[in-house]
mmCIF file of C-alpha atoms in Angstrom:
data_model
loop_
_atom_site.group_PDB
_atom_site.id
_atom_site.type_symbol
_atom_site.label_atom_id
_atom_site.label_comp_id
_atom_site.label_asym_id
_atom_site.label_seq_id
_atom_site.Cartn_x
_atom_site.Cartn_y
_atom_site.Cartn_z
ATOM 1 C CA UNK A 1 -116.299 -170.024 171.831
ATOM 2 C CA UNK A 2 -117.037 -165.762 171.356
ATOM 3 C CA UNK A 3 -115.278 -165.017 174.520
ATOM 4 C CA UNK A 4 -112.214 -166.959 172.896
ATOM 5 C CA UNK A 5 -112.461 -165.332 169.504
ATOM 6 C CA UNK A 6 -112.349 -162.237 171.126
ATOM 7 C CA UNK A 7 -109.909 -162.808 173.354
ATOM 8 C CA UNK A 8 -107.992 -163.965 170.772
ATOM 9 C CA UNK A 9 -107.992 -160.822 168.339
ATOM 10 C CA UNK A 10 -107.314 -158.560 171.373
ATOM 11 C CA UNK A 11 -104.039 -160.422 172.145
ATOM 12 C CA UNK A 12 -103.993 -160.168 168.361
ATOM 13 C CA UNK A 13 -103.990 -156.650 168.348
ATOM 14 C CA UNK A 14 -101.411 -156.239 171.335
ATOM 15 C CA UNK A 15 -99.168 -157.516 169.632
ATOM 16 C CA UNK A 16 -99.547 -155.271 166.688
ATOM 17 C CA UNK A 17 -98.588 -152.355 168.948
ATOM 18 C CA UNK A 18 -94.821 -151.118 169.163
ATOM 19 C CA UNK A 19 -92.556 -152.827 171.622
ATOM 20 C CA UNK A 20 -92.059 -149.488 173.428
ATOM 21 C CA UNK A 21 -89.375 -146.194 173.235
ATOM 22 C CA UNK A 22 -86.014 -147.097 171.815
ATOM 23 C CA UNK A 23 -83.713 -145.534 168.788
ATOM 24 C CA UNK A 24 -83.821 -146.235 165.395
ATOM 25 C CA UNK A 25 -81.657 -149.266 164.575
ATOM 26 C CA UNK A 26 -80.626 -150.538 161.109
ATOM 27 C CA UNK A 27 -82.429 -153.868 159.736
ATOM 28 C CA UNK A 28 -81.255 -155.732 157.049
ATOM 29 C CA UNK A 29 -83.157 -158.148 155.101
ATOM 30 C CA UNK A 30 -81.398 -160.732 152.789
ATOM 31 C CA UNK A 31 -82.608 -161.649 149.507
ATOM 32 C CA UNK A 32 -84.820 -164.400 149.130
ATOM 33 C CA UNK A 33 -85.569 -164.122 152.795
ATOM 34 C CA UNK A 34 -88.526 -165.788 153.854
ATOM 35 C CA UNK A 35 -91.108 -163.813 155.921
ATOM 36 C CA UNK A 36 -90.916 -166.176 158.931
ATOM 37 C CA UNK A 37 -87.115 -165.876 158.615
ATOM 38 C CA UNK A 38 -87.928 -162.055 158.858
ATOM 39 C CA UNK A 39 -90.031 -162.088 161.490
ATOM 40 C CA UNK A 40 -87.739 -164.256 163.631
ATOM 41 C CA UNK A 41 -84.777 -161.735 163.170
ATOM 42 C CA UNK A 42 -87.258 -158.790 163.882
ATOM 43 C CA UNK A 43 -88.625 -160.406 167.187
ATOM 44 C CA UNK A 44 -84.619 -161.300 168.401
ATOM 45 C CA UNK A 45 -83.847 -157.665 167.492
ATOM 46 C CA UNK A 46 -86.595 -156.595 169.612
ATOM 47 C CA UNK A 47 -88.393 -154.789 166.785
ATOM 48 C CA UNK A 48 -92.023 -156.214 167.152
ATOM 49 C CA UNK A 49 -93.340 -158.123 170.238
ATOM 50 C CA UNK A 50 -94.830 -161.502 168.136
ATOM 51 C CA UNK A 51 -93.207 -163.513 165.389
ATOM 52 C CA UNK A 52 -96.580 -165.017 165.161
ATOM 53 C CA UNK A 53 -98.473 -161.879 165.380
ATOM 54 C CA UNK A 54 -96.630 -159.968 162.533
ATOM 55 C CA UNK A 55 -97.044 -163.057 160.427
ATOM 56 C CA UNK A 56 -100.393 -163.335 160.702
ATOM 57 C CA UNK A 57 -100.427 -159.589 159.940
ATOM 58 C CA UNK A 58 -98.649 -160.023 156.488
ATOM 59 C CA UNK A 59 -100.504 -162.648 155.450
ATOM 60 C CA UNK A 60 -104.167 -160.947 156.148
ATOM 61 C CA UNK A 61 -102.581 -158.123 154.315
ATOM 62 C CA UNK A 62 -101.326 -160.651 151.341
ATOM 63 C CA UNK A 63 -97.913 -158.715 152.531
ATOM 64 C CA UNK A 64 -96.192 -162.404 152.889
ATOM 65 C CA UNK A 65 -94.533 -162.227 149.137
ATOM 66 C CA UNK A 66 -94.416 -158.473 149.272
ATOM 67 C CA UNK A 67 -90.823 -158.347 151.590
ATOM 68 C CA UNK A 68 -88.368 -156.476 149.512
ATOM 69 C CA UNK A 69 -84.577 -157.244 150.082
ATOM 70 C CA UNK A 70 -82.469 -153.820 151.609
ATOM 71 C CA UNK A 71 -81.467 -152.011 154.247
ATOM 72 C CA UNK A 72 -84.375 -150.374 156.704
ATOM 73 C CA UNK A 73 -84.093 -147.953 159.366
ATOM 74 C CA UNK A 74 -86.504 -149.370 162.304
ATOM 75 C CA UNK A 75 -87.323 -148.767 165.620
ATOM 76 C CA UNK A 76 -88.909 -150.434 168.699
ATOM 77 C CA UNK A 77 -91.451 -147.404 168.443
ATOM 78 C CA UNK A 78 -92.695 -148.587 165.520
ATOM 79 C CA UNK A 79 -96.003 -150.776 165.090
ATOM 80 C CA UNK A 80 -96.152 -154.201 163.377
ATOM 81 C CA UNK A 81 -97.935 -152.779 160.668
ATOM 82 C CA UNK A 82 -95.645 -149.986 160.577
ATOM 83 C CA UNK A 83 -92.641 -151.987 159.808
ATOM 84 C CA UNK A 84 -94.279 -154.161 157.525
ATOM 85 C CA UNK A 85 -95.226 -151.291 155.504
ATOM 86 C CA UNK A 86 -91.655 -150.017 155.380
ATOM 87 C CA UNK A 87 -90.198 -153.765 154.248
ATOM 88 C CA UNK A 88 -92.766 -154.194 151.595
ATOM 89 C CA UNK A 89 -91.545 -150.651 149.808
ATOM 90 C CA UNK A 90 -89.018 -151.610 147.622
ATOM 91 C CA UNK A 91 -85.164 -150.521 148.433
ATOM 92 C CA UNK A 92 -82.869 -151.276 145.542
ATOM 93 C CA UNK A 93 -79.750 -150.036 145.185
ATOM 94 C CA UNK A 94 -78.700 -146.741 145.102
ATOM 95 C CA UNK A 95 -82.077 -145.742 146.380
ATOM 96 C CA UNK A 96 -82.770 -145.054 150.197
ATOM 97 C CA UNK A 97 -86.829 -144.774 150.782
ATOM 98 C CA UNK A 98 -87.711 -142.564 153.446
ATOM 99 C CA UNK A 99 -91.537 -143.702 153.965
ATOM 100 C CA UNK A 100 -94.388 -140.983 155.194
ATOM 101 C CA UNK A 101 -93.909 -140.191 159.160
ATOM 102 C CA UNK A 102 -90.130 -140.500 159.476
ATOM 103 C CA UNK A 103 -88.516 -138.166 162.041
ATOM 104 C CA UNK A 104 -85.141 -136.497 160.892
ATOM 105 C CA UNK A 105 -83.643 -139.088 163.078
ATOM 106 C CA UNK A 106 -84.886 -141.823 161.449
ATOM 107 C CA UNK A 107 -83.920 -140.226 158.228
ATOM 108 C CA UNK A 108 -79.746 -140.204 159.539
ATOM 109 C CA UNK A 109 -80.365 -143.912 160.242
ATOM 110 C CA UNK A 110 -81.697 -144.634 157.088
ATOM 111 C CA UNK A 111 -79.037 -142.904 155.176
ATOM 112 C CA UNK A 112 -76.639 -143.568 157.246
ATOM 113 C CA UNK A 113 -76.616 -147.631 155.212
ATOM 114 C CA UNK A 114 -75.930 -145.725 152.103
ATOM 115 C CA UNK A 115 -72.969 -143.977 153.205
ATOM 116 C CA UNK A 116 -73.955 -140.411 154.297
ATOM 117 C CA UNK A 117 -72.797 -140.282 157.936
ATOM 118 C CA UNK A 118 -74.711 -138.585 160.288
ATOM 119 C CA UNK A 119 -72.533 -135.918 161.409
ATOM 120 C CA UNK A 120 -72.470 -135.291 157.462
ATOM 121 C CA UNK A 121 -76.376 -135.235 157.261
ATOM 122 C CA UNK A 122 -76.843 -133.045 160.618
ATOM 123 C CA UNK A 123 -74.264 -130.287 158.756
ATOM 124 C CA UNK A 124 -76.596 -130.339 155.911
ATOM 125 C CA UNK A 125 -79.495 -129.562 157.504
ATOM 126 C CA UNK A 126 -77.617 -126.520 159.548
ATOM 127 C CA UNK A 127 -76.602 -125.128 156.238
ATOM 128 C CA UNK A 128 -78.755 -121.879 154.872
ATOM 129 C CA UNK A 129 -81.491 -123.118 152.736
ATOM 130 C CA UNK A 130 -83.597 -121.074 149.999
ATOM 131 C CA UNK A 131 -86.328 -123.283 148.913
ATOM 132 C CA UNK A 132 -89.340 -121.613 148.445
ATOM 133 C CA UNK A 133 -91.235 -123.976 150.156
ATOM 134 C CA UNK A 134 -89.337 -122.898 153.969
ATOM 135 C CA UNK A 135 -90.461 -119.505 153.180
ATOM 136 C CA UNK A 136 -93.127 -119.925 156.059
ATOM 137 C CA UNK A 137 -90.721 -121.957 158.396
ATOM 138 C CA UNK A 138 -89.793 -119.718 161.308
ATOM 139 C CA UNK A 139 -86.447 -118.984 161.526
ATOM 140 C CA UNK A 140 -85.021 -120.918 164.268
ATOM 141 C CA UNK A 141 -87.130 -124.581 163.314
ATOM 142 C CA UNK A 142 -85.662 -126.799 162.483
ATOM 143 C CA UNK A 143 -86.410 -128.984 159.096
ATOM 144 C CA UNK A 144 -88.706 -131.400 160.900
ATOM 145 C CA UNK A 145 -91.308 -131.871 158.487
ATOM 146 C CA UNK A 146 -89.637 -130.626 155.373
ATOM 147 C CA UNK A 147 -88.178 -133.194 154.327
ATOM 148 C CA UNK A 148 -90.240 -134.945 151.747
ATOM 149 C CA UNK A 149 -90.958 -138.748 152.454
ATOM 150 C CA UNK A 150 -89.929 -140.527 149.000
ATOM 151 C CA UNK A 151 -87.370 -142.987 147.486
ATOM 152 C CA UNK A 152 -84.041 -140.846 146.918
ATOM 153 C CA UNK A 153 -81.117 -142.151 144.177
ATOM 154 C CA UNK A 154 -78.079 -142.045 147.240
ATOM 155 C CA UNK A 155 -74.857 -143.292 145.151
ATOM 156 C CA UNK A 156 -72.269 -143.945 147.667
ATOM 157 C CA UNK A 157 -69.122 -141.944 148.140
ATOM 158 C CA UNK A 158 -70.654 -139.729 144.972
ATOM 159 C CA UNK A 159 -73.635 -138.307 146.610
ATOM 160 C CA UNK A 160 -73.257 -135.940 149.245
ATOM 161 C CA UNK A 161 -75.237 -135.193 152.717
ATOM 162 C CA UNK A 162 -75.625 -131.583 151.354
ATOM 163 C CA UNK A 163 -77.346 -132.978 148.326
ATOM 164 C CA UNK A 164 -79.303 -135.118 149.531
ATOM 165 C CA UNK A 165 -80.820 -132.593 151.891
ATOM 166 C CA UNK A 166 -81.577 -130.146 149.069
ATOM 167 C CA UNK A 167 -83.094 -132.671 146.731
ATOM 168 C CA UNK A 168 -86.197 -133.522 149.125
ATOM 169 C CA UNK A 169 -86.327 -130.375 150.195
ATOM 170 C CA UNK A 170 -86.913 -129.205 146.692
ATOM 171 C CA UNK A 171 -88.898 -132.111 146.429
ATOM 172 C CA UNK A 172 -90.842 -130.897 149.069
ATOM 173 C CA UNK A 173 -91.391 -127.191 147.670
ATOM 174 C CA UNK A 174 -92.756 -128.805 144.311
ATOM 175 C CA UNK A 175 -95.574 -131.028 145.737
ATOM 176 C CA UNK A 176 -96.137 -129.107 149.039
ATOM 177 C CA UNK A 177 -96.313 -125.116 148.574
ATOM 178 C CA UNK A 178 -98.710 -124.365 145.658
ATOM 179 C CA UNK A 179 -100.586 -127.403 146.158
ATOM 180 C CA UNK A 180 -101.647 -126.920 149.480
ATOM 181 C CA UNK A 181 -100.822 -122.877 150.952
ATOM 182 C CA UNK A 182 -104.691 -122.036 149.599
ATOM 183 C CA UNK A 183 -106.242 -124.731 151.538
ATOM 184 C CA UNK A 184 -103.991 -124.422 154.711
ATOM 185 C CA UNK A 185 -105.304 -120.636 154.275
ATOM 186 C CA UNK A 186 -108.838 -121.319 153.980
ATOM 187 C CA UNK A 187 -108.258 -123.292 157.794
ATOM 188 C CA UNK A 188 -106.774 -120.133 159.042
ATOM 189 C CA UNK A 189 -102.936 -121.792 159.030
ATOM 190 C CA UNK A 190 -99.694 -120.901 157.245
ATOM 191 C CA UNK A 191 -98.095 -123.376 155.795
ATOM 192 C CA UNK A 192 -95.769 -124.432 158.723
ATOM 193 C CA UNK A 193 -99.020 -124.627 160.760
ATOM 194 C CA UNK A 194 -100.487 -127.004 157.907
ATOM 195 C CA UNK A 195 -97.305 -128.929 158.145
ATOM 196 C CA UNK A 196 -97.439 -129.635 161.503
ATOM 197 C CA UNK A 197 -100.608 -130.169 162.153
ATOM 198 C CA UNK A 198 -100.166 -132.929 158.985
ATOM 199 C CA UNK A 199 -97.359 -134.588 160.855
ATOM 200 C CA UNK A 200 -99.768 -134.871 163.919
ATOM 201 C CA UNK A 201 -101.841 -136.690 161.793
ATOM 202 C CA UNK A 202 -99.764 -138.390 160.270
ATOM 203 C CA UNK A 203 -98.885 -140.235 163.645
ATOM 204 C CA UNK A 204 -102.340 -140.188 165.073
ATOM 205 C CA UNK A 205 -104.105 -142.387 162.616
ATOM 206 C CA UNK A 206 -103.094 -144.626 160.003
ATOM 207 C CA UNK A 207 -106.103 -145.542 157.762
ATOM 208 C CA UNK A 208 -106.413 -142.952 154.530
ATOM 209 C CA UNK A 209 -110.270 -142.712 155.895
ATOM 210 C CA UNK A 210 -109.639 -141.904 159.081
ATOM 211 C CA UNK A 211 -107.578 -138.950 158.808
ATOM 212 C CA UNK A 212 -110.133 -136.398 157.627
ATOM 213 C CA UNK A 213 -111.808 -136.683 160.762
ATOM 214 C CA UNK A 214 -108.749 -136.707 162.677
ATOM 215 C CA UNK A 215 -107.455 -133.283 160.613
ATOM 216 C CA UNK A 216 -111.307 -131.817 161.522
ATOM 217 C CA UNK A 217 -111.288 -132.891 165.381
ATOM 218 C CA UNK A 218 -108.222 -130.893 165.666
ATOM 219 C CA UNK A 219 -108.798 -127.785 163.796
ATOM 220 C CA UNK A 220 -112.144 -127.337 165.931
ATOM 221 C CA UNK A 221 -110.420 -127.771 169.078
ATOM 222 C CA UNK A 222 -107.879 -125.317 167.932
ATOM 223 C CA UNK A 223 -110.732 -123.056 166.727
ATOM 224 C CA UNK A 224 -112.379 -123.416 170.358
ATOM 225 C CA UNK A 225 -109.062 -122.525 171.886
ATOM 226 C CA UNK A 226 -109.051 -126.246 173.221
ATOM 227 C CA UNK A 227 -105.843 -128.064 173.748
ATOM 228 C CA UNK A 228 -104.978 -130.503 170.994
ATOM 229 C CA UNK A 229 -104.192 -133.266 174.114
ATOM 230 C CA UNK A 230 -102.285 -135.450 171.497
ATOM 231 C CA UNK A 231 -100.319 -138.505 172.929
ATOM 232 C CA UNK A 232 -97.888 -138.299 170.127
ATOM 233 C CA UNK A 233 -96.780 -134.941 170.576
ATOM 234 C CA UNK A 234 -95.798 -135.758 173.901
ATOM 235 C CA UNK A 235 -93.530 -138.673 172.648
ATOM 236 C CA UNK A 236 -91.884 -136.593 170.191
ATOM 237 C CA UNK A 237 -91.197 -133.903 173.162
ATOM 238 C CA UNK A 238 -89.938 -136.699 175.419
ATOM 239 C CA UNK A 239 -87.822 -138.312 172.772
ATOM 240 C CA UNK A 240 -86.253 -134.594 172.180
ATOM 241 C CA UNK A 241 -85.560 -134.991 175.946
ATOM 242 C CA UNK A 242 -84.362 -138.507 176.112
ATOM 243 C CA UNK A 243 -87.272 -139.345 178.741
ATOM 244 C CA UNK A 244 -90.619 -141.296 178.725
ATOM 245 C CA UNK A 245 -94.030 -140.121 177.925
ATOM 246 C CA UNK A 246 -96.038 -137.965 180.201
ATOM 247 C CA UNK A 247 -98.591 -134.888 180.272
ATOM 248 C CA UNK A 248 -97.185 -132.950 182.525
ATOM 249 C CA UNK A 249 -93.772 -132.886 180.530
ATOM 250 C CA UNK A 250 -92.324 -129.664 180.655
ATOM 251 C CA UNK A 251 -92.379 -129.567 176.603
ATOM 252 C CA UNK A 252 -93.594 -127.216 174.518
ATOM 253 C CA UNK A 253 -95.028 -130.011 172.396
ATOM 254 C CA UNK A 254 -96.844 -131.026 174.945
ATOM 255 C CA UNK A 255 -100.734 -130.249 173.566
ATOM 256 C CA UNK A 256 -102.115 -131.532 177.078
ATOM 257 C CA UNK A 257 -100.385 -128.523 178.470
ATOM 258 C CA UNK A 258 -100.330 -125.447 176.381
ATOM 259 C CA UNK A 259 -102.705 -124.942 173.813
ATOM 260 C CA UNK A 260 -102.209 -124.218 170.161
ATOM 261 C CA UNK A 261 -100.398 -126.320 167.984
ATOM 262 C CA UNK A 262 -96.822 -127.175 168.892
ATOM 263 C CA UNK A 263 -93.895 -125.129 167.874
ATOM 264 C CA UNK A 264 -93.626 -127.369 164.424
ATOM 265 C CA UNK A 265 -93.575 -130.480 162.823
ATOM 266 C CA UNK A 266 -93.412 -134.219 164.847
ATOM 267 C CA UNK A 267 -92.523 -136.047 161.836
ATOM 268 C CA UNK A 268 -92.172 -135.755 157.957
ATOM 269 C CA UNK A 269 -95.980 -136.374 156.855
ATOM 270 C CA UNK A 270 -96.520 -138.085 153.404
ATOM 271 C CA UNK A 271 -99.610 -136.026 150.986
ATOM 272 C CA UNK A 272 -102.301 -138.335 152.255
ATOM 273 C CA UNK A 273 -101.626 -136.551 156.062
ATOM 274 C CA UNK A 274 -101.492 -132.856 153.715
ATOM 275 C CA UNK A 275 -104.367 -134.030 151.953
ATOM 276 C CA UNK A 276 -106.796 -134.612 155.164
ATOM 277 C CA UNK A 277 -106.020 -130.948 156.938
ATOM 278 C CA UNK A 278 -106.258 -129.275 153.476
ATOM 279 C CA UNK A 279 -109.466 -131.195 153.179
ATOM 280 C CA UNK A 280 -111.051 -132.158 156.273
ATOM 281 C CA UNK A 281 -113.931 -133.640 157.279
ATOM 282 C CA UNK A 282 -117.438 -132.168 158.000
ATOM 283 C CA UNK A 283 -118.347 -133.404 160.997
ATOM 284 C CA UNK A 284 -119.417 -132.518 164.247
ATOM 285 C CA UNK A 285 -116.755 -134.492 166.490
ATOM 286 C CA UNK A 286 -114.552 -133.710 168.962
ATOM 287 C CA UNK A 287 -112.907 -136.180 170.589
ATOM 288 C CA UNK A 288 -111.418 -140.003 168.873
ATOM 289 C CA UNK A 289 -109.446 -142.868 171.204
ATOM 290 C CA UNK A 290 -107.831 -145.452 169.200
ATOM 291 C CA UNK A 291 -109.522 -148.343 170.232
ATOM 292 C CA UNK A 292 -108.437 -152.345 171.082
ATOM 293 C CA UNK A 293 -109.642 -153.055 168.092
ATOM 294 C CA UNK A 294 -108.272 -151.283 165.393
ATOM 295 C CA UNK A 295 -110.585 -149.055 164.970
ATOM 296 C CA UNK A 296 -110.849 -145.290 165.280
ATOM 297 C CA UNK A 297 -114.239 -144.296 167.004
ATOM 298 C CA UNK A 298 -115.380 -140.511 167.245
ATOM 299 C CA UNK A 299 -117.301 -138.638 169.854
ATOM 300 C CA UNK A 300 -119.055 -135.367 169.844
ATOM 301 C CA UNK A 301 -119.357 -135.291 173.216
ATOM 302 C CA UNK A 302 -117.123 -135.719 176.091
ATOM 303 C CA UNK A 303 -119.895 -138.315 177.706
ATOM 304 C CA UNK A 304 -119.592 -139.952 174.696
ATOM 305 C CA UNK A 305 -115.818 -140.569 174.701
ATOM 306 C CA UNK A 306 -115.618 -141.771 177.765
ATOM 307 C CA UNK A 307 -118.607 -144.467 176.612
ATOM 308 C CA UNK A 308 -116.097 -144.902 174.058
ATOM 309 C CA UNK A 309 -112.945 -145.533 175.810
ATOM 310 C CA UNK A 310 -114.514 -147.722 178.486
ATOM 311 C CA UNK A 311 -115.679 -149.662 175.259
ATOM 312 C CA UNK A 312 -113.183 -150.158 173.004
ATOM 313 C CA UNK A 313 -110.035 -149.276 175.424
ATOM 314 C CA UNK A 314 -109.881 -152.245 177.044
#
């Protein structure tokens, strides 16, 4: 009866896990949509790999009453808990939410429902910009990472691409840049280096506690002059290259081959990714796998990794 318990949380978690590379897609859901009607139209669309599976997930989570009508931007890259996360934040209209760890792609998709095309939004973010908060941004980055994740009043046909741009990125310069340059100093990083090292987080971990440690385990590898060896800088660098994950892509965010952080931010991180590198953790660790089972587990050692992933990889 344990070896089927077991078995049956570890196909459990599978199907948790994202379907596999693919762009970000609009989903709609209807009012008064059930969440098995939702989950049905996510699994034909290809968005999670279990109906079953992401119910189960929703109701564990007491998400199941939580699934707010409006338009999402979603993609096949995205975790079952990921997307039910984004379809439990509330969309009403004339709002578009941008939730923590979107790329700027995702962001065009997303505002793309509410009437800001995306050639629009792409010659918005190409237009000079004087927020105090890029003042650390090198010059030829792009805004990866500075635009603030947070729910955004889009009217359509009155509010423009260029707008919307500058809003979060004000937005961004009032809860980023005097909140968190000290800090980011104290670590021995300007605040582009805190940025993107935020939006690795971001995408490495997604439990509050785990991201401390996570924030810590990178800043002493960078302090050691050890390479980062993060999987999810590699995906960004082979999505910027339309091709599939690999470390030996030729990429400078590739962290497996060139040490140092990568030449900027992965994603837009939320203050809870800020919060863990401006405050990391005090530990001795060097090494974390994301295990089968949903858990983070931590190593010291490089022995004790591998003990680790032969554990709880499986």
């Amino acid at each position: 009866m344990a070896v089927l318990i077991i078995g049956g949380y570890g196909w459990y978690q599978l199907q948790l896990r994202a379907v596999g590379p693919g762009k970000p897609t609009i989903f709609i859901v209807k009012p008064g949509q059930s969440a098995p009607a939702v989950a049905s139209d996510l699994a034909t669309a290809k968005l999670i790999r279990s109906r079953n599976a992401f119910i189960t997930y929703l109701n564990f989570h007491h998400l199941r009453g939580e699934i707010k009508a409006g338009s999402y931007a979603l993609s096949p890259s995205d975790s079952s808990p990921h997307i039910a996360n984004v379809i439990t934040v509330s969309s009403s209209l004339g709002q578009v939410v941008i939730p923590e760890g979107y790329t700027i792609r995702q962001i065009e998709t997303a505002v793309a429902s509410h009437g800001i095309s995306t050639a629009s939004f792409e010659a918005a973010l190409a237009e000079p910009h004087t927020q105090a908060g890029l003042s650390s941004k090198p010059t030829n980055a792009s805004l990866e990472g500075y635009l603030f994740p947070d729910s955004y009043e889009v009217v359509p046909g009155v509010t423009t691409a260029s707008q919307l741009v500058n809003t979060m990125l004000d937005t961004f310069t009032a809860k980023v840049r005097t909140t968190y340059d000290a800090d980011f100093a104290a670590e021995g990083l300007t605040r582009h280096q805190g940025l993107t090292l935020a939006s690795i987080v971001e995408k490495e971990v997604s439990r509050p506690e785990d991201r401390p440690i996570v924030a810590q385990v990178f800043l002493k590898r960078l302090k050691l002059g050890m390479p980062l060896g993060s999987d999810v800088t590699v995906d960004y660098g082979a999505a910027q290259l339309g091709t599939t994950f690999s470390t030996t892509l030729n990429s400078p965010y590739n962290t497996y081959l060139h040490t140092g952080l990568p030449i900027g931010p992965i994603c837009n991180p939320g203050l809870s990714a800020l919060d863990a590198v401006a405050h990391p953790a005090a530990t001795d660790y060097l090494y974390f796998v994301a295990g089968s089972d949903g858990v983070t587990h931590f190593a010291a050692t490089y022995a004790e990794h591998q003990a680790n992933v032969a554990k709880y990889l499986k």
